[in-house]
Short mmCIF file of C-alpha atoms (C1' of nucleotides) in Angstrom, two decimals:
data_model
loop_
_atom_site.label_atom_id
_atom_site.label_comp_id
_atom_site.label_asym_id
_atom_site.label_seq_id
_atom_site.Cartn_x
_atom_site.Cartn_y
_atom_site.Cartn_z
CA UNK A 148 160.62 -2.92 4.23
CA UNK A 149 159.15 0.16 2.59
CA UNK A 150 160.29 3.70 3.17
CA UNK A 151 157.28 4.44 5.33
CA UNK A 152 158.17 1.76 7.86
CA UNK A 153 161.81 2.76 7.80
CA UNK A 154 160.95 6.25 9.00
CA UNK A 155 159.05 4.91 11.94
CA UNK A 156 160.76 4.46 15.26
CA UNK A 157 159.44 1.98 17.80
CA UNK A 158 158.91 3.64 21.14
CA UNK A 159 161.28 1.32 23.01
CA UNK A 160 164.04 2.50 20.67
CA UNK A 161 163.69 6.11 21.73
CA UNK A 162 166.81 6.31 23.86
CA UNK A 163 169.36 8.99 24.73
CA UNK A 164 170.65 9.02 21.17
CA UNK A 165 167.47 10.58 19.82
CA UNK A 166 167.58 13.61 22.13
CA UNK A 167 167.38 16.74 20.06
CA UNK A 168 166.37 14.79 16.97
CA UNK A 169 163.18 14.58 14.95
CA UNK A 170 161.31 11.29 15.12
CA UNK A 171 158.14 9.70 13.82
CA UNK A 172 156.14 7.24 15.89
CA UNK A 173 152.87 5.46 15.24
CA UNK A 174 150.50 3.84 17.65
CA UNK A 175 147.33 4.03 19.70
CA UNK A 176 146.19 6.80 22.03
CA UNK A 177 146.78 5.27 25.45
CA UNK A 178 145.63 8.21 27.49
CA UNK A 179 144.92 11.91 27.07
CA UNK A 180 145.52 14.59 29.66
CA UNK A 181 144.48 18.11 28.93
CA UNK A 182 145.82 20.92 31.05
CA UNK A 183 145.41 24.62 30.58
CA UNK A 184 148.66 25.34 28.82
CA UNK A 185 149.56 21.94 27.46
CA UNK A 186 147.99 18.72 26.24
CA UNK A 187 149.56 15.33 26.76
CA UNK A 188 148.83 12.34 24.57
CA UNK A 189 150.32 9.05 25.65
CA UNK A 190 150.96 7.04 22.53
CA UNK A 191 151.43 3.30 22.69
CA UNK A 192 152.89 0.85 20.22
CA UNK A 193 153.70 -2.78 20.86
CA UNK A 194 157.03 -1.86 22.41
CA UNK A 195 156.12 0.88 24.86
CA UNK A 196 154.44 4.16 25.68
CA UNK A 197 155.68 7.65 24.93
CA UNK A 198 154.33 11.07 25.83
CA UNK A 199 153.45 13.48 23.07
CA UNK A 200 153.18 17.08 24.19
CA UNK A 201 151.19 19.75 22.43
CA UNK A 202 151.55 23.29 23.65
CA UNK A 203 148.37 25.32 23.40
CA UNK A 204 149.99 27.83 21.09
CA UNK A 205 151.39 25.24 18.69
CA UNK A 206 149.24 25.15 15.57
CA UNK A 207 148.97 21.58 14.37
CA UNK A 208 147.32 21.19 11.04
CA UNK A 209 144.63 18.57 10.65
CA UNK A 210 144.62 17.87 14.34
CA UNK A 211 141.60 18.18 16.55
CA UNK A 212 142.41 17.21 20.10
CA UNK A 213 138.96 18.03 21.44
CA UNK A 214 137.35 15.14 19.63
CA UNK A 215 140.19 12.65 19.98
CA UNK A 216 139.32 9.43 21.78
CA UNK A 217 141.48 6.89 23.50
CA UNK A 218 142.67 4.02 21.31
CA UNK A 219 142.50 6.11 18.16
CA UNK A 220 145.40 5.46 15.83
CA UNK A 221 147.95 8.23 15.36
CA UNK A 222 151.02 9.08 13.38
CA UNK A 223 153.09 11.62 15.26
CA UNK A 224 156.09 13.57 14.10
CA UNK A 225 157.97 15.59 16.61
CA UNK A 226 161.16 16.67 18.24
CA UNK A 227 162.59 14.87 21.23
CA UNK A 228 163.61 17.74 23.51
CA UNK A 229 167.10 17.69 25.00
CA UNK A 230 165.52 18.64 28.28
CA UNK A 231 163.08 15.89 29.24
CA UNK A 232 160.53 16.90 31.84
CA UNK A 233 158.48 13.70 31.89
CA UNK A 234 159.45 11.39 34.69
CA UNK A 235 158.79 7.90 33.39
CA UNK A 236 158.51 7.98 29.66
CA UNK A 237 160.18 9.61 26.74
CA UNK A 238 158.64 12.84 25.62
CA UNK A 239 158.09 14.05 22.09
CA UNK A 240 157.16 17.65 21.28
CA UNK A 241 154.68 17.20 18.45
CA UNK A 242 155.19 19.07 15.19
CA UNK A 243 152.60 17.10 13.27
CA UNK A 244 149.84 14.72 14.31
CA UNK A 245 147.85 12.70 11.83
CA UNK A 246 144.78 10.78 12.96
CA UNK A 247 144.98 7.55 10.97
CA UNK A 248 141.74 6.19 12.40
CA UNK A 249 139.39 7.13 15.17
CA UNK A 250 138.18 4.94 18.00
CA UNK A 251 134.65 4.86 19.33
CA UNK A 252 133.97 5.54 23.00
CA UNK A 253 133.48 4.31 25.61
CA UNK A 254 135.60 1.21 25.17
CA UNK A 255 134.00 -2.18 25.91
CA UNK A 256 137.08 -3.05 27.93
CA UNK A 257 139.65 -0.87 29.65
CA UNK A 258 143.08 -0.94 27.98
CA UNK A 259 144.99 1.61 30.01
CA UNK A 260 143.36 1.18 33.40
CA UNK A 261 144.44 -1.22 36.09
CA UNK A 262 140.96 -2.68 36.32
CA UNK A 263 140.74 -6.45 36.08
CA UNK A 264 137.94 -7.58 33.83
CA UNK A 265 136.35 -11.01 33.80
CA UNK A 266 138.01 -13.42 31.41
CA UNK A 267 134.64 -13.77 29.71
CA UNK A 268 134.48 -10.04 28.99
CA UNK A 269 138.08 -10.04 27.89
CA UNK A 270 137.62 -12.90 25.46
CA UNK A 271 134.50 -11.33 24.01
CA UNK A 272 136.62 -8.28 23.21
CA UNK A 273 139.87 -10.12 22.64
CA UNK A 274 141.21 -7.65 20.04
CA UNK A 275 141.23 -4.94 22.69
CA UNK A 276 142.31 -7.20 25.51
CA UNK A 277 145.41 -8.14 23.55
CA UNK A 278 146.41 -4.48 23.28
CA UNK A 279 147.43 -4.70 26.90
CA UNK A 280 151.16 -5.30 27.00
CA UNK A 281 150.92 -7.98 29.68
CA UNK A 282 148.64 -9.99 27.43
CA UNK A 283 150.73 -9.46 24.32
CA UNK A 284 153.77 -10.69 26.23
CA UNK A 285 152.11 -14.08 26.80
CA UNK A 286 152.17 -14.64 23.06
CA UNK A 287 155.67 -13.28 22.77
CA UNK A 288 156.73 -15.93 25.28
CA UNK A 289 154.73 -18.63 23.50
CA UNK A 290 156.42 -17.71 20.23
CA UNK A 291 159.93 -17.69 21.74
CA UNK A 292 159.25 -20.99 23.43
CA UNK A 293 158.17 -22.61 20.19
CA UNK A 294 161.08 -21.08 18.33
CA UNK A 295 163.52 -22.56 20.84
CA UNK A 296 161.90 -25.98 20.54
CA UNK A 297 161.96 -25.81 16.74
CA UNK A 298 165.61 -24.77 16.73
CA UNK A 299 166.51 -27.69 18.97
CA UNK A 300 164.59 -30.25 16.95
CA UNK A 301 166.16 -29.00 13.73
CA UNK A 302 169.58 -29.32 15.34
CA UNK A 303 168.76 -32.95 16.08
CA UNK A 304 167.92 -33.76 12.48
CA UNK A 305 164.14 -33.47 12.63
CA UNK A 306 162.15 -32.01 9.79
CA UNK A 307 158.87 -30.23 10.31
CA UNK A 308 155.87 -31.80 8.61
CA UNK A 309 152.16 -31.11 8.24
CA UNK A 310 149.60 -33.89 8.38
CA UNK A 311 145.85 -33.78 7.76
CA UNK A 312 143.47 -32.45 10.37
CA UNK A 313 140.44 -33.79 8.57
CA UNK A 314 140.47 -37.55 8.99
CA UNK A 315 138.26 -40.57 8.54
CA UNK A 316 138.70 -42.31 11.87
CA UNK A 317 139.73 -41.83 15.42
CA UNK A 318 143.34 -42.06 16.55
CA UNK A 319 142.90 -43.71 19.87
CA UNK A 320 139.27 -44.63 20.06
CA UNK A 321 138.95 -43.09 23.48
CA UNK A 322 138.65 -39.34 23.13
CA UNK A 323 135.60 -37.89 21.48
CA UNK A 324 136.00 -36.43 18.03
CA UNK A 325 134.29 -33.53 16.31
CA UNK A 326 132.31 -34.81 13.38
CA UNK A 327 132.33 -32.73 10.21
CA UNK A 328 130.64 -33.03 6.84
CA UNK A 329 133.17 -33.71 4.12
CA UNK A 330 131.16 -33.51 0.90
CA UNK A 331 129.19 -36.77 0.81
CA UNK A 332 131.32 -38.35 3.56
CA UNK A 333 131.52 -38.16 7.32
CA UNK A 334 134.87 -37.01 8.62
CA UNK A 335 136.43 -35.95 11.91
CA UNK A 336 138.82 -33.31 13.15
CA UNK A 337 141.98 -35.06 14.20
CA UNK A 338 142.69 -35.37 17.90
CA UNK A 339 146.39 -36.08 17.29
CA UNK A 340 148.84 -36.52 14.41
CA UNK A 341 149.89 -39.83 15.97
CA UNK A 342 149.04 -42.22 13.17
CA UNK A 343 150.38 -39.98 10.43
CA UNK A 344 153.71 -39.28 12.04
CA UNK A 345 154.17 -43.03 12.56
CA UNK A 346 153.42 -43.64 8.89
CA UNK A 347 156.19 -41.17 8.07
CA UNK A 348 158.61 -43.28 10.09
CA UNK A 349 157.74 -46.17 7.80
CA UNK A 350 158.37 -43.78 4.93
CA UNK A 351 161.94 -43.41 6.09
CA UNK A 352 161.73 -39.80 7.30
CA UNK A 353 163.43 -41.05 10.47
CA UNK A 354 162.78 -37.90 12.50
CA UNK A 355 159.72 -35.71 12.11
CA UNK A 356 157.97 -33.10 14.16
CA UNK A 357 154.73 -31.25 13.71
CA UNK A 358 153.25 -28.17 15.32
CA UNK A 359 149.55 -28.00 14.73
CA UNK A 360 146.06 -27.92 16.16
CA UNK A 361 144.56 -30.92 17.89
CA UNK A 362 140.85 -31.21 18.54
CA UNK A 363 139.18 -32.91 21.46
CA UNK A 364 135.42 -33.08 21.65
CA UNK A 365 135.42 -33.70 25.38
CA UNK A 366 132.99 -31.71 27.43
CA UNK A 367 135.51 -30.80 30.04
CA UNK A 368 135.16 -27.61 31.92
CA UNK A 369 138.43 -26.80 33.62
CA UNK A 370 141.13 -24.14 33.70
CA UNK A 371 143.63 -26.39 31.94
CA UNK A 372 141.74 -27.87 28.99
CA UNK A 373 140.99 -26.49 25.55
CA UNK A 374 138.96 -28.18 22.86
CA UNK A 375 141.45 -26.93 20.29
CA UNK A 376 145.05 -26.74 21.37
CA UNK A 377 148.48 -26.61 19.79
CA UNK A 378 150.26 -29.91 19.86
CA UNK A 379 154.00 -30.18 19.36
CA UNK A 380 154.54 -33.74 18.24
CA UNK A 381 157.67 -35.69 17.38
CA UNK A 382 158.32 -39.19 16.16
CA UNK A 383 161.75 -40.75 15.72
CA UNK A 384 162.77 -44.01 14.06
CA UNK A 385 165.25 -46.56 15.39
CA UNK A 386 164.60 -45.17 18.84
CA UNK A 387 162.97 -46.07 22.11
CA UNK A 388 161.27 -44.19 24.95
CA UNK A 389 164.62 -43.32 26.54
CA UNK A 390 165.68 -41.56 23.32
CA UNK A 391 162.35 -39.76 23.20
CA UNK A 392 162.75 -38.50 26.77
CA UNK A 393 166.21 -37.15 25.95
CA UNK A 394 164.73 -35.24 23.02
CA UNK A 395 161.90 -33.96 25.16
CA UNK A 396 163.98 -32.55 27.97
CA UNK A 397 166.37 -31.07 25.42
CA UNK A 398 163.50 -29.42 23.58
CA UNK A 399 161.90 -28.04 26.72
CA UNK A 400 165.20 -26.69 27.99
CA UNK A 401 165.98 -25.10 24.64
CA UNK A 402 162.54 -23.53 24.48
CA UNK A 403 162.83 -21.98 27.92
CA UNK A 404 166.37 -20.83 27.22
CA UNK A 405 165.07 -19.00 24.21
CA UNK A 406 162.30 -17.37 26.24
CA UNK A 407 164.74 -16.19 28.88
CA UNK A 408 167.15 -14.94 26.23
CA UNK A 409 164.73 -13.14 23.95
CA UNK A 410 161.75 -12.07 25.98
CA UNK A 411 161.30 -8.45 26.81
CA UNK A 412 160.55 -9.75 30.26
CA UNK A 413 156.97 -10.92 30.78
CA UNK A 414 155.11 -8.43 32.86
CA UNK A 415 152.81 -11.18 34.08
CA UNK A 416 152.46 -11.31 37.84
CA UNK A 417 154.77 -14.10 38.87
CA UNK A 418 157.10 -15.73 36.41
CA UNK A 419 159.01 -17.60 39.05
CA UNK A 420 159.26 -20.75 36.99
CA UNK A 421 161.08 -18.85 34.28
CA UNK A 422 164.45 -20.30 35.10
CA UNK A 423 166.19 -22.57 32.66
CA UNK A 424 165.65 -26.05 34.11
CA UNK A 425 168.51 -28.45 34.75
CA UNK A 426 168.55 -31.63 32.70
CA UNK A 427 168.19 -34.55 32.97
CA UNK A 428 164.79 -34.33 34.61
CA UNK A 429 164.12 -36.92 37.31
CA UNK A 430 162.59 -40.17 36.03
CA UNK A 431 160.10 -41.57 38.50
CA UNK A 432 158.45 -44.88 37.85
CA UNK A 433 154.68 -45.14 38.09
CA UNK A 434 155.01 -47.76 40.84
CA UNK A 435 157.11 -45.35 42.90
CA UNK A 436 154.48 -42.63 42.49
CA UNK A 437 151.87 -45.15 43.59
CA UNK A 438 153.80 -45.76 46.82
CA UNK A 439 154.18 -42.04 47.38
CA UNK A 440 150.48 -41.46 47.01
CA UNK A 441 149.53 -44.43 49.13
CA UNK A 442 151.93 -43.31 51.85
CA UNK A 443 150.01 -40.03 51.95
CA UNK A 444 146.86 -41.98 52.78
CA UNK A 445 145.23 -42.00 49.34
CA UNK A 446 143.36 -45.03 48.12
CA UNK A 447 144.68 -46.08 44.73
CA UNK A 448 145.50 -49.38 43.12
CA UNK A 449 147.84 -50.42 40.35
CA UNK A 450 146.22 -49.70 37.02
CA UNK A 451 144.54 -46.46 37.97
CA UNK A 452 145.42 -43.01 36.81
CA UNK A 453 146.25 -40.37 39.40
CA UNK A 454 143.61 -37.87 40.42
CA UNK A 455 144.51 -34.17 40.53
CA UNK A 456 144.83 -34.40 44.30
CA UNK A 457 147.18 -37.38 43.97
CA UNK A 458 149.27 -35.60 41.36
CA UNK A 459 149.59 -32.74 43.80
CA UNK A 460 151.07 -35.14 46.32
CA UNK A 461 153.59 -36.36 43.77
CA UNK A 462 154.30 -32.81 42.65
CA UNK A 463 155.12 -31.80 46.21
CA UNK A 464 157.95 -34.31 46.18
CA UNK A 465 159.21 -33.28 42.77
CA UNK A 466 158.80 -29.55 42.32
CA UNK A 467 159.69 -28.72 38.75
CA UNK A 468 159.89 -30.93 35.68
CA UNK A 469 159.95 -34.70 36.10
CA UNK A 470 158.99 -37.81 34.15
CA UNK A 471 156.55 -40.44 35.33
CA UNK A 472 157.64 -43.60 33.52
CA UNK A 473 156.54 -47.20 33.16
CA UNK A 474 152.80 -46.65 33.15
CA UNK A 475 150.49 -49.66 33.30
CA UNK A 476 149.91 -50.91 29.80
CA UNK A 477 146.14 -50.81 30.12
CA UNK A 478 146.20 -47.05 30.77
CA UNK A 479 147.95 -46.37 27.48
CA UNK A 480 146.73 -46.28 23.89
CA UNK A 481 147.02 -49.30 21.59
CA UNK A 482 150.18 -48.07 19.88
CA UNK A 483 152.20 -48.03 23.11
CA UNK A 484 154.96 -50.63 23.43
CA UNK A 485 154.72 -52.94 26.42
CA UNK A 486 157.71 -53.38 28.69
CA UNK A 487 159.44 -56.58 27.51
CA UNK A 488 160.36 -57.38 31.11
CA UNK A 489 156.86 -56.94 32.53
CA UNK A 490 153.80 -57.31 30.35
CA UNK A 491 151.67 -55.20 32.67
CA UNK A 492 153.89 -52.16 32.18
CA UNK A 493 154.65 -50.06 29.12
CA UNK A 494 157.61 -48.14 27.74
CA UNK A 495 155.77 -44.92 28.27
CA UNK A 496 156.22 -41.63 30.05
CA UNK A 497 154.52 -38.38 30.93
CA UNK A 498 156.36 -35.15 31.45
CA UNK A 499 154.99 -33.35 34.46
CA UNK A 500 155.53 -29.96 35.97
CA UNK A 501 154.42 -30.28 39.56
CA UNK A 502 150.84 -31.59 39.30
CA UNK A 503 150.43 -30.68 35.65
CA UNK A 504 150.85 -33.05 32.73
CA UNK A 505 152.52 -31.42 29.76
CA UNK A 506 153.59 -34.27 27.53
CA UNK A 507 152.73 -37.86 26.91
CA UNK A 508 155.07 -40.17 25.04
CA UNK A 509 156.26 -43.70 24.54
CA UNK A 510 158.06 -46.22 22.48
CA UNK A 511 155.55 -47.49 19.91
CA UNK A 512 154.57 -50.93 18.82
CA UNK A 513 156.29 -51.63 15.48
CA UNK A 514 155.34 -55.30 15.00
CA UNK A 515 152.18 -55.46 12.87
CA UNK A 516 150.87 -58.62 14.53
CA UNK A 517 151.27 -57.17 17.99
CA UNK A 518 149.62 -53.97 16.83
CA UNK A 519 146.67 -55.87 15.43
CA UNK A 520 146.23 -57.64 18.75
CA UNK A 521 146.39 -54.37 20.64
CA UNK A 522 143.63 -53.00 18.42
CA UNK A 523 141.42 -55.94 19.24
CA UNK A 524 142.18 -55.76 22.94
CA UNK A 525 141.12 -52.09 23.01
CA UNK A 526 137.90 -52.93 21.16
CA UNK A 527 138.91 -51.22 17.92
CA UNK A 528 138.37 -52.65 14.45
CA UNK A 529 141.71 -53.13 12.69
CA UNK A 530 139.92 -52.84 9.34
CA UNK A 531 139.18 -49.17 10.10
CA UNK A 532 142.89 -48.52 10.32
CA UNK A 533 144.21 -50.27 7.22
CA UNK A 534 145.80 -47.08 5.95
CA UNK A 535 147.86 -47.10 9.13
CA UNK A 536 148.43 -50.83 9.60
CA UNK A 537 149.61 -51.24 6.01
CA UNK A 538 152.58 -49.02 6.73
CA UNK A 539 153.73 -51.59 9.28
CA UNK A 540 153.76 -54.51 6.86
CA UNK A 541 156.71 -53.57 4.68
CA UNK A 542 159.48 -52.58 7.05
CA UNK A 543 158.55 -50.37 9.98
CA UNK A 544 161.52 -49.48 12.22
CA UNK A 545 161.22 -49.42 16.00
CA UNK A 546 160.23 -45.90 16.92
CA UNK A 547 159.17 -43.57 19.71
CA UNK A 548 157.77 -40.10 20.15
CA UNK A 549 155.71 -37.68 22.18
CA UNK A 550 153.13 -34.95 22.01
CA UNK A 551 153.43 -31.76 23.99
CA UNK A 552 150.66 -29.28 24.81
CA UNK A 553 152.11 -25.90 23.93
CA UNK A 554 149.48 -23.93 25.81
CA UNK A 555 150.02 -26.03 28.91
CA UNK A 556 153.73 -25.37 28.86
CA UNK A 557 153.20 -21.65 28.28
CA UNK A 558 150.74 -21.55 31.15
CA UNK A 559 153.20 -23.22 33.47
CA UNK A 560 156.08 -20.95 32.54
CA UNK A 561 154.06 -17.84 33.19
CA UNK A 562 152.18 -19.27 36.15
CA UNK A 563 148.84 -18.41 34.59
CA UNK A 564 145.67 -19.57 36.27
CA UNK A 565 143.65 -20.30 33.15
CA UNK A 566 144.84 -21.96 29.96
CA UNK A 567 142.47 -19.77 27.95
CA UNK A 568 144.89 -16.91 28.57
CA UNK A 569 147.49 -18.69 26.45
CA UNK A 570 145.26 -19.10 23.43
CA UNK A 571 144.54 -16.07 21.26
CA UNK A 572 141.02 -17.22 20.53
CA UNK A 573 140.35 -20.17 22.81
CA UNK A 574 137.85 -22.87 21.97
CA UNK A 575 136.16 -24.28 25.03
CA UNK A 576 132.95 -26.11 25.78
CA UNK A 577 130.78 -23.12 24.90
CA UNK A 578 132.96 -20.72 22.96
CA UNK A 579 133.52 -20.67 19.22
CA UNK A 580 133.43 -16.87 18.80
CA UNK A 581 135.55 -14.87 18.28
"C1'" G B 16 128.26 -36.15 32.23
"C1'" C B 17 128.25 -35.10 37.76
"C1'" C B 18 128.72 -31.63 42.13
"C1'" C B 19 128.99 -26.68 44.08
"C1'" C B 20 128.62 -21.26 43.06
"C1'" G B 21 127.31 -16.76 40.60
"C1'" A B 22 124.64 -12.81 37.29
"C1'" U B 23 123.92 -4.85 39.79
"C1'" A B 24 126.03 1.33 34.92
"C1'" G B 25 131.14 0.66 29.29
"C1'" U B 26 134.52 -2.01 33.03
"C1'" G B 27 135.16 -3.84 38.03
"C1'" U B 28 132.30 -3.77 42.50
"C1'" A B 29 129.03 -2.60 47.46
"C1'" G B 30 124.23 -3.81 48.98
"C1'" C B 31 121.48 -9.69 50.70
"C1'" G B 32 113.34 -7.91 52.76
"C1'" G B 33 111.32 -1.39 53.85
"C1'" U B 34 116.40 3.80 55.41
"C1'" C B 35 117.80 1.64 47.31
"C1'" U B 36 114.52 7.95 43.48
"C1'" A B 37 121.00 1.52 44.60
"C1'" U B 38 127.49 2.27 46.96
"C1'" C B 39 132.39 3.08 45.38
"C1'" A B 40 136.32 3.20 41.72
"C1'" U B 41 137.32 3.84 36.80
"C1'" A B 42 135.63 4.95 31.93
"C1'" C B 43 132.38 8.44 29.23
"C1'" G B 44 130.33 13.98 28.58
"C1'" G B 45 131.08 19.14 30.43
"C1'" G B 46 134.01 22.70 33.33
"C1'" C B 47 138.39 24.33 36.31
"C1'" C B 48 143.71 23.75 36.84
"C1'" U B 49 152.17 25.84 38.14
"C1'" G B 50 153.64 20.25 32.72
"C1'" U B 51 150.61 16.00 33.90
"C1'" C B 52 152.96 11.27 34.68
"C1'" G B 53 148.26 5.98 39.57
"C1'" A B 54 147.43 13.91 38.41
"C1'" G B 55 143.80 16.85 41.29
"C1'" C B 56 138.99 19.47 42.01
"C1'" C B 57 133.60 20.49 40.56
"C1'" C B 58 129.16 19.01 37.74
"C1'" G B 59 126.62 15.41 34.75
"C1'" U B 60 125.03 10.68 31.96
"C1'" G B 61 124.75 5.61 33.08
"C1'" A B 62 122.85 -0.68 36.04
"C1'" C B 63 119.53 -4.69 39.64
"C1'" A B 64 120.12 -11.18 33.27
"C1'" U B 65 114.99 -13.16 32.20
"C1'" G B 66 109.89 -15.29 33.37
"C1'" G B 67 106.83 -16.58 37.32
"C1'" G B 68 105.84 -16.79 42.67
"C1'" U B 69 105.93 -15.37 48.19
"C1'" U B 70 105.08 -10.58 50.80
"C1'" C B 71 101.66 -4.75 52.78
"C1'" A B 72 106.79 -4.24 50.65
"C1'" A B 73 111.85 -7.84 46.50
"C1'" A B 74 118.32 -5.99 43.80
"C1'" U B 75 117.61 -8.77 48.39
"C1'" C B 76 113.51 -14.84 49.67
"C1'" C B 77 111.56 -19.31 46.42
"C1'" C B 78 111.04 -21.89 41.49
"C1'" G B 79 111.99 -22.15 36.17
"C1'" U B 80 114.96 -20.30 31.98
"C1'" U B 81 119.33 -18.22 29.80
"C1'" C B 82 124.32 -17.08 30.37
"C1'" G B 83 128.75 -17.54 33.16
"C1'" G B 84 132.52 -19.34 37.05
"C1'" G B 85 135.01 -23.27 39.92
"C1'" G B 86 135.82 -28.46 41.03
"C1'" C B 87 135.50 -33.71 39.44
"C1'" G B 88 135.74 -37.23 35.46
"C1'" C B 89 138.78 -37.45 30.67
"C1'" C B 90 143.11 -35.82 28.68
"C1'" A B 91 148.04 -32.45 26.32
#
RNA sequence: GCCCCGAUAGUGUAGCGGUCUAUCAUACGGGCCUGUCGAGCCCGUGACAUGGGUUCAAAUCCCGUUCGGGGCGCCA
């Protein structure tokens, strides 16, 4: 830290102990109020808002209040008066104001006003939108959440890895991939680190996790899908789906604990779900969910996925986090282990929060012959996946893992209506800028 | 990909055939004002996405285009 930063005080740190003392704060002009005998400048940094007062008779060099716009960047030195007149924020009597940079006016988006703008307008001017504390706090929560998950996984002997996002072939065959030019070759943006983290299990890493982008070229248009999202993935050797579920609920609990502990309280409307959940989460078998949904009068047969409406029915019975386990084999990707007791089922699970899916996981197939057959059954060419299959030929341990959508989890914790709010610069069907 | 819906000042909105030289709030510019704190008061600037059509008359009705929203499918 340099001497400049050391002189600066964050606004939230201006407490009773600074009364009568000289301070220096830096930030943006939140609001200006000019009265006859005194001018007020609300200054905002990422921690809070303070009121800078300038008496009309106080000569401030290099300072021209008349031409000062909102959102200009200031460095203010001043005295914090013993006698505070301001009712809801700390007051600083300015002795020196330096305009570090000016803002243009009018703003394309209100920062200080309580006017709701369309998400479209907000995203087009995201840099300004994020100056609002309630929006910043979403990313504070997301960061704390991830930190808590990372801490937990480290405590369980996982190491964090990074695998390629530019790949030659599809992971699961199903989801659409973004095609990119890679010199003279065709390549794709990876939809999941699945194959690579499994290879690392063959490499003897035993426990790995990765936090990285995943790309899905699906033309969905919903409030809970992004074409680029942050996937938290784990894979663990000598383990099955039960082990993976233990890790998952532990990680989620640890993440939320960290949010509750460290957040400066999200100012988002309703953060009712921000209680540390009890573990273990309920484990509900797919067949049980099927009964539940059928009992509610829905038409669904074994082998079908649940519609949003049907997930709502299940969610009503299990408010909070719960696992749906033992999914039909045919609904799962080729690398999913079948249930040895019932070939039609798989050792798989989804983590749900009410009607929302957050995580998908399973024990994986580790027998190369079985894997080859699964490829064929799903209509995939094993030859395209030699780089992956080869790692199964020379000693691949049984293993399991999961992938968690970080934006989904953040959205759920903060009860946000649109997943785009949880991505700094979301990529959806039509948006690649900014 | 399918099905609904929408587009009015910087921002968010009202208006849904003539009374629209278009409402309100806020921002912005100017002025006033016991230190304001969701400040207040006065004045001002500023908009009907786009092309065609119907009509004596279109922000308003119809069609196309562009852009956007929601739901479904698929998934994390």
